[in-house]
Short mmCIF file of C-alpha atoms in Angstrom, two decimals:
data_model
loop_
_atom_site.label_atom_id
_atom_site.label_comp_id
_atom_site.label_asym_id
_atom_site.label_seq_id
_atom_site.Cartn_x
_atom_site.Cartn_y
_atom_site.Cartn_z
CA UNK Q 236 -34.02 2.49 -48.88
CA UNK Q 237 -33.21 3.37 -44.85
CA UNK Q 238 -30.68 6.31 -45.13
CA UNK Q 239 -29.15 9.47 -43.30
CA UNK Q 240 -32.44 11.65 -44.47
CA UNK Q 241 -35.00 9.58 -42.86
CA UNK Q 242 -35.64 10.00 -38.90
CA UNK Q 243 -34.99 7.32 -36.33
CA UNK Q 244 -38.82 6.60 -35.72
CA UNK Q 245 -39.70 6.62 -39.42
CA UNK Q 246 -36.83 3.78 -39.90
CA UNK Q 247 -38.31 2.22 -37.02
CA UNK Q 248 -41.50 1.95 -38.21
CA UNK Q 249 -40.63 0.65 -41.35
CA UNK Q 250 -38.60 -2.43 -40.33
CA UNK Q 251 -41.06 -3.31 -37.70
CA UNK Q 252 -43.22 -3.27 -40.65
CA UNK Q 253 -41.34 -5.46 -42.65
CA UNK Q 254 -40.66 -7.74 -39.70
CA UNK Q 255 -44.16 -8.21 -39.50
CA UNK Q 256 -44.62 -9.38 -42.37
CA UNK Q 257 -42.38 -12.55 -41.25
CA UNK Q 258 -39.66 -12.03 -42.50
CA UNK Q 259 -36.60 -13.69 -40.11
CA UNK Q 260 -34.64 -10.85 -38.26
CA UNK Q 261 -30.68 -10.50 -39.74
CA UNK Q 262 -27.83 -11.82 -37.71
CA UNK Q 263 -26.02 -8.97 -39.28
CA UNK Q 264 -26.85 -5.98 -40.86
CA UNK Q 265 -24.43 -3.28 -42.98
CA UNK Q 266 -25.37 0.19 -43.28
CA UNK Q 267 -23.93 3.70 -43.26
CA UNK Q 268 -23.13 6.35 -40.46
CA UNK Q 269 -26.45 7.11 -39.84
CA UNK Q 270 -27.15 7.46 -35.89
CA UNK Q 271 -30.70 7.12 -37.14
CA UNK Q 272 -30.44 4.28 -39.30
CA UNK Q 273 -28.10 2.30 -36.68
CA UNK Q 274 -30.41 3.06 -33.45
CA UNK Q 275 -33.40 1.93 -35.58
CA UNK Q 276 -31.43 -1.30 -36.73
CA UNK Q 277 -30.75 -1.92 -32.85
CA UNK Q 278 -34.61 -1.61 -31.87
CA UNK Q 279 -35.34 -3.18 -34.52
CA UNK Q 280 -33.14 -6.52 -34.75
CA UNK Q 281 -31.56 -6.47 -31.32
CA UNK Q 282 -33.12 -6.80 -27.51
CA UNK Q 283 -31.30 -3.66 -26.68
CA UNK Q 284 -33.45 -0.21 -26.45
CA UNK Q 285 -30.80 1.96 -28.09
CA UNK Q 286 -27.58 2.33 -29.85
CA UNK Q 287 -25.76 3.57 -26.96
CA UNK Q 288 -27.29 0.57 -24.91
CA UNK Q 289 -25.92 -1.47 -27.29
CA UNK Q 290 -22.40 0.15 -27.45
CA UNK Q 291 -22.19 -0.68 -24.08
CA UNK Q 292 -23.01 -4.31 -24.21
CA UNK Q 293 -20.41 -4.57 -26.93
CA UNK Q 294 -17.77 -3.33 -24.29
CA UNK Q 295 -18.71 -5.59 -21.56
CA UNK Q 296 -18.26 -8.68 -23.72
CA UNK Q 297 -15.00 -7.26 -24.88
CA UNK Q 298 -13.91 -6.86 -21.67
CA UNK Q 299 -15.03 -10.12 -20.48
CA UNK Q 300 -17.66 -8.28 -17.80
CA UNK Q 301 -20.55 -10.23 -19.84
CA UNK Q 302 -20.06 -13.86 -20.98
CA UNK Q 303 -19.72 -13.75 -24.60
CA UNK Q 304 -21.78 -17.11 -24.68
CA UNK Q 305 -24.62 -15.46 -22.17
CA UNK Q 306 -27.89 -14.37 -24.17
CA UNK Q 307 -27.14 -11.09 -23.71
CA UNK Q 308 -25.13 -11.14 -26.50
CA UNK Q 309 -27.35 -9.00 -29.32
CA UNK Q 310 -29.20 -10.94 -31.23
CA UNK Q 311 -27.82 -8.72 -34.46
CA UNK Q 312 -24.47 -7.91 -35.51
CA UNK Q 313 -24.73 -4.47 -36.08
CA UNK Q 314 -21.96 -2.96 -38.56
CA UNK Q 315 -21.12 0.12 -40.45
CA UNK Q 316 -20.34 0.25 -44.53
CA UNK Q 317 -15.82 0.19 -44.55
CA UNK Q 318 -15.94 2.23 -47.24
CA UNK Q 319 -19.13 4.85 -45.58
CA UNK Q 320 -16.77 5.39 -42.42
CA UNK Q 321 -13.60 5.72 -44.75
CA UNK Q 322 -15.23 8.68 -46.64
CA UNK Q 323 -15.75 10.65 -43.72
CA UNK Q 324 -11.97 10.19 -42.09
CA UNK Q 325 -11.26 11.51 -45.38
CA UNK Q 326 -13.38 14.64 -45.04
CA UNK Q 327 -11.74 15.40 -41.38
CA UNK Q 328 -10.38 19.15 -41.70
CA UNK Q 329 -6.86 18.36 -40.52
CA UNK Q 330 -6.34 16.30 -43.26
CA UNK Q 331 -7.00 18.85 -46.12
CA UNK Q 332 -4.02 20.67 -44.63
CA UNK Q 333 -1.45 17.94 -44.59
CA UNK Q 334 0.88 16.40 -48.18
CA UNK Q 335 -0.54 13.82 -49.61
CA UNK Q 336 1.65 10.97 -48.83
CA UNK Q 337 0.92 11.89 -44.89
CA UNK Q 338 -2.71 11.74 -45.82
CA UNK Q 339 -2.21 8.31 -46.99
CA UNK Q 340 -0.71 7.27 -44.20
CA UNK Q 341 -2.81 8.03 -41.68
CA UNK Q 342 -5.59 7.17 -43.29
CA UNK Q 343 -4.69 3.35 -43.86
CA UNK Q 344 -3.77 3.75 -40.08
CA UNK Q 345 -7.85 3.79 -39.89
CA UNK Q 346 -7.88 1.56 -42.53
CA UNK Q 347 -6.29 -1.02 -39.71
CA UNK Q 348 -7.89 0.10 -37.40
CA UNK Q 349 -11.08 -1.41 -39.52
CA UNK Q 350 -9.40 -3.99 -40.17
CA UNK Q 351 -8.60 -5.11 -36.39
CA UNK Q 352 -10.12 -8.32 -34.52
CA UNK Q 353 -9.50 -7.64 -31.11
CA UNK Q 354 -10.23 -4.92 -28.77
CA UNK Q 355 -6.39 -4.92 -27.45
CA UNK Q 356 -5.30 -4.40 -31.09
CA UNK Q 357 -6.97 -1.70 -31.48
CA UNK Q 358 -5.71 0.35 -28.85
CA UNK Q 359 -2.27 -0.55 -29.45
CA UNK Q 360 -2.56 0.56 -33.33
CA UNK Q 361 -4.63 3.92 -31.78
CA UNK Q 362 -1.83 4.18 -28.76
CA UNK Q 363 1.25 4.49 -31.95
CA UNK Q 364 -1.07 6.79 -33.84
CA UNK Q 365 -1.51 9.29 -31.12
CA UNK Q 366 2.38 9.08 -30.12
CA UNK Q 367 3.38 10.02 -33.52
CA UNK Q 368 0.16 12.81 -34.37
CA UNK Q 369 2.07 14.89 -31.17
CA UNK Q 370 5.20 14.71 -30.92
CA UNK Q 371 6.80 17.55 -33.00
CA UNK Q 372 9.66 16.14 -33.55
CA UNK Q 373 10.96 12.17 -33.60
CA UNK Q 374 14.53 10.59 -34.50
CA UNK Q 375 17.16 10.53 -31.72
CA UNK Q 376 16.88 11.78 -28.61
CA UNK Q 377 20.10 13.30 -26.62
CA UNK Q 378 20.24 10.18 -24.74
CA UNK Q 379 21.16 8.63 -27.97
CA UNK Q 380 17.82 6.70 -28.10
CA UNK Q 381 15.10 6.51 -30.43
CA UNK Q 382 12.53 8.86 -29.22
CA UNK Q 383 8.88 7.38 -29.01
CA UNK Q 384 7.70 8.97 -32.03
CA UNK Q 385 10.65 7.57 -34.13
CA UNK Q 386 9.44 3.71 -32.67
CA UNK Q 387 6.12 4.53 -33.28
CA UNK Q 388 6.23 5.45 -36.54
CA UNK Q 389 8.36 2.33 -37.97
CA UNK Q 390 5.56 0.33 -35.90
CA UNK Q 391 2.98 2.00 -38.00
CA UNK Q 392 4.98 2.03 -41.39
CA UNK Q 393 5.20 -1.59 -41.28
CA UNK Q 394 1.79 -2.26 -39.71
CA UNK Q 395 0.69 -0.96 -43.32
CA UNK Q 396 2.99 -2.07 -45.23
CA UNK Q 397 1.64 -5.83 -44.36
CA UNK Q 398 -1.66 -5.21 -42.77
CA UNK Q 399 -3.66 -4.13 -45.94
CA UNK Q 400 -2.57 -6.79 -48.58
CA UNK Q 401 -5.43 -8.89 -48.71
CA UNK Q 402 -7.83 -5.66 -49.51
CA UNK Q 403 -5.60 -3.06 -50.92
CA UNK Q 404 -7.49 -2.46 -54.20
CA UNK Q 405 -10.36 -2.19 -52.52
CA UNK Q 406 -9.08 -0.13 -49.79
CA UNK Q 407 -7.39 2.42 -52.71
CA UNK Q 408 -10.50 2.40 -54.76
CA UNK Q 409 -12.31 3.44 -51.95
CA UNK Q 410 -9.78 6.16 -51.24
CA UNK Q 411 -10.02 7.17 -54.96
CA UNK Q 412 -13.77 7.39 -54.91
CA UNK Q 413 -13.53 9.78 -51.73
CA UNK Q 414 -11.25 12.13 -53.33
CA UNK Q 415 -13.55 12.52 -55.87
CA UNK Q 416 -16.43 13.61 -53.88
CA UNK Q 417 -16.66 17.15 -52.60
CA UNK Q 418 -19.44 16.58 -50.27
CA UNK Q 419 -18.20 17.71 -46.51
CA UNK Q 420 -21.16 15.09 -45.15
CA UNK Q 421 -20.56 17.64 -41.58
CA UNK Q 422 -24.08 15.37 -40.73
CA UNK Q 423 -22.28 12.80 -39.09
CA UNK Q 424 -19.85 15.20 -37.20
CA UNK Q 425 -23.14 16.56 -36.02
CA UNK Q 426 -24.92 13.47 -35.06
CA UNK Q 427 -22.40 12.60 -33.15
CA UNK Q 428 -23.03 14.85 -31.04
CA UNK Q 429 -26.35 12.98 -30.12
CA UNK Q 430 -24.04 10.27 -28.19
CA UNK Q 431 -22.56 12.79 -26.17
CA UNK Q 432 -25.34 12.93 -23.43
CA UNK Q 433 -23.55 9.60 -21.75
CA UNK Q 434 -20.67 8.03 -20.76
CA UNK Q 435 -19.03 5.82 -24.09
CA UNK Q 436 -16.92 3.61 -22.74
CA UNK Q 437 -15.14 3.42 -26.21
CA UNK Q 438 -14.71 6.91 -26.69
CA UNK Q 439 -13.92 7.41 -22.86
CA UNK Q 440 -10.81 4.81 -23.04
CA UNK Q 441 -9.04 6.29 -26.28
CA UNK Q 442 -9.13 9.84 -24.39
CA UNK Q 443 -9.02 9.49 -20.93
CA UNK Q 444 -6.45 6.24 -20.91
CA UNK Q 445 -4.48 5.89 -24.21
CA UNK Q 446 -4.39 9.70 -25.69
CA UNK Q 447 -3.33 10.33 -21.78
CA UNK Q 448 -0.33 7.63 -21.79
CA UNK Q 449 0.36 8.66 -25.36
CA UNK Q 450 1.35 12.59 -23.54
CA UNK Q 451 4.21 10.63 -21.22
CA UNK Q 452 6.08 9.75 -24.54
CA UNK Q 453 7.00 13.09 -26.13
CA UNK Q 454 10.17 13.65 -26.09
CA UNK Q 455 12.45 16.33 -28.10
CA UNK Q 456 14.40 14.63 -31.09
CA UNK Q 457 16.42 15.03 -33.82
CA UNK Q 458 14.59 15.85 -36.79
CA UNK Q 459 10.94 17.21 -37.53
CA UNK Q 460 8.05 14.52 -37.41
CA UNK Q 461 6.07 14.95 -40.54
CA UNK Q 462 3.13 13.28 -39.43
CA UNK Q 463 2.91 15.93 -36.11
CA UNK Q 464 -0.63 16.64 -36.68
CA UNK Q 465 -2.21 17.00 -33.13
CA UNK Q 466 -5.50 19.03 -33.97
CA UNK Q 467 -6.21 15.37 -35.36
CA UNK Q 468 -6.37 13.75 -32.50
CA UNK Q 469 -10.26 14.78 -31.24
CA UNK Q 470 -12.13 13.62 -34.53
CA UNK Q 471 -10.08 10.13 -33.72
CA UNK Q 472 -11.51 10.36 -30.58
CA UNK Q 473 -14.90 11.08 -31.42
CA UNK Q 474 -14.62 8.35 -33.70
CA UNK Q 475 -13.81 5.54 -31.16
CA UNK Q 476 -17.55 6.11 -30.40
CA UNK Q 477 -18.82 3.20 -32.66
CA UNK Q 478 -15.41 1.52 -32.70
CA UNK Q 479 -17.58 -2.28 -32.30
CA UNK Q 480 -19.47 -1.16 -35.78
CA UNK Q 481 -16.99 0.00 -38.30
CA UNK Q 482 -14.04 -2.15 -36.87
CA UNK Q 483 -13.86 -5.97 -36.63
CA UNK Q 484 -13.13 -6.78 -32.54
CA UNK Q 485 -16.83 -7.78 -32.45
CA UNK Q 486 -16.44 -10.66 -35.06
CA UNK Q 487 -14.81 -12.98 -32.34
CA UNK Q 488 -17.76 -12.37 -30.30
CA UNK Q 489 -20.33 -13.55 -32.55
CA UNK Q 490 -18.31 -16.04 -34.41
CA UNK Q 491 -19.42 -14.77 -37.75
CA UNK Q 492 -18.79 -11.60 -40.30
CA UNK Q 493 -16.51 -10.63 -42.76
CA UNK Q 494 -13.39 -8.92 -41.42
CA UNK Q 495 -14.48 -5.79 -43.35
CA UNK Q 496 -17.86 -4.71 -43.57
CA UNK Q 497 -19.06 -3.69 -47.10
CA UNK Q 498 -22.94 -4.09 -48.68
CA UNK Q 499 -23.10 -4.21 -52.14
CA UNK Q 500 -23.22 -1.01 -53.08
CA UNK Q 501 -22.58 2.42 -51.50
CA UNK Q 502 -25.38 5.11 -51.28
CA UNK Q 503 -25.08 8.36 -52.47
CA UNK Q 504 -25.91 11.05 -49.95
#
């Protein structure tokens, strides 16, 4: 089995191997965080060269640049394992500072983030996250309004409250199972770092548009903001980088998937 350890050519090699042996090509394909795993499955089952090739296609179709019934749209839907991308969030550093019911909330935050089906969702979820992770304080302002942060945060209290029904066991036992695991898994953090050679339009519109509009609304209010945690901001950011794999805007585009991606079984690093 394809996993972190192995090397982008090696995983290459080995599904062109097994797609010569005719076997048909997936529509879609569910794996973990793997940059070498997911460039291979691009080369492999998509016309697109590379991951960050494909990345890109993913934003022009979102954005309505491409015609999302052109044949340019990949040939594979390309996704990453819910419950692979939920285990590192978990193991971001700013998080092992914060109380446990803050914790929780952020993280099903990401958890609807996952769960989102369109591209404008998503940065509306990511534009009250960021709003709330820096403003220090929230409540009412002197003006006698609700600050940002206080609107905000009800936005994202009941966003979760309602947006996680239909897989909240799943989404708690995959919590649970990342507590339990004391393996950092710094890999991906590294890997990342691989994408950083070229412009990601993804990553590039969470920090350069909506983490930038998100600095107009703090505001001074009357009480502390418990959820002020803005050191978490950049592994958010990084994140966005293969937003159209662990989230669910791309399922429109297609016209097929599950709204959360999860293979039968998780592998153990």
């Amino acid at each position: 089995m394809g996993s972190e350890k192995h090397n982008n050519l090696s995983i290459s090699n080995w599904l062109l191997n097994w797609i010569s042996s005719d076997v048909k090509k997936p529509k879609e394909t569910v794996c973990d965080n793997s940059l070498a795993l997911l460039s291979a499955v691009v080369q492999s089952f998509t016309q697109y060269s590379s991951l960050l090739v494909y990345i890109r296609v993913c934003s022009d179709l979102l954005t309505k640049e491409l015609n999302s019934n052109s044949h340019l749209v990949p040939w594979c839907f390309v996704r990453i394992n819910m419950a692979h991308f939920l285990k590192i969030c978990t193991k971001w550093t700013p998080l092992k500072t914060v109380p446990r019911r803050v914790r929780e909330i952020i993280l099903r935050v990401i958890g609807l983030l996952i769960k989102c089906k369109s591209l404008i969702e998503a940065q509306s979820l990511l534009h009250s996250l960021f709003v709330v992770l820096i403003n220090e304080t929230s409540g009412i302002h002197k003006n006698g309004q609700e600050t940002p942060c206080e609107i905000n945060f009800k936005i994202l209290v009941d966003a979760i409250s309602t947006g996680l029904v239909l897989f909240e066991q799943q989404f708690n036992d995959i919590l649970a199972a990342a507590e339990s695991d004391d393996e950092a898994r710094n890999f991906l953090e590294e890997e990342y770092e691989g994408l950083n050679e070229y412009d990601n339009p993804f990553q590039s519109c969470a920090e350069n548009i909506i983490y930038n509009r998100s600095e107009s609304s703090i505001q001074e209010g009357s009480a502390l903001n418990p959820l002020y945690l803005p050191t978490l901001a950049p592994y958010i950011i990084k994140s966005m980088k293969l937003l159209p794999l662990w989230s669910g805007i791309m399922i429109s585009i297609f016209g097929y998937g599950d709204d959360i991606s999860i293979s039968a079984a998780v592998e153990s690093s």
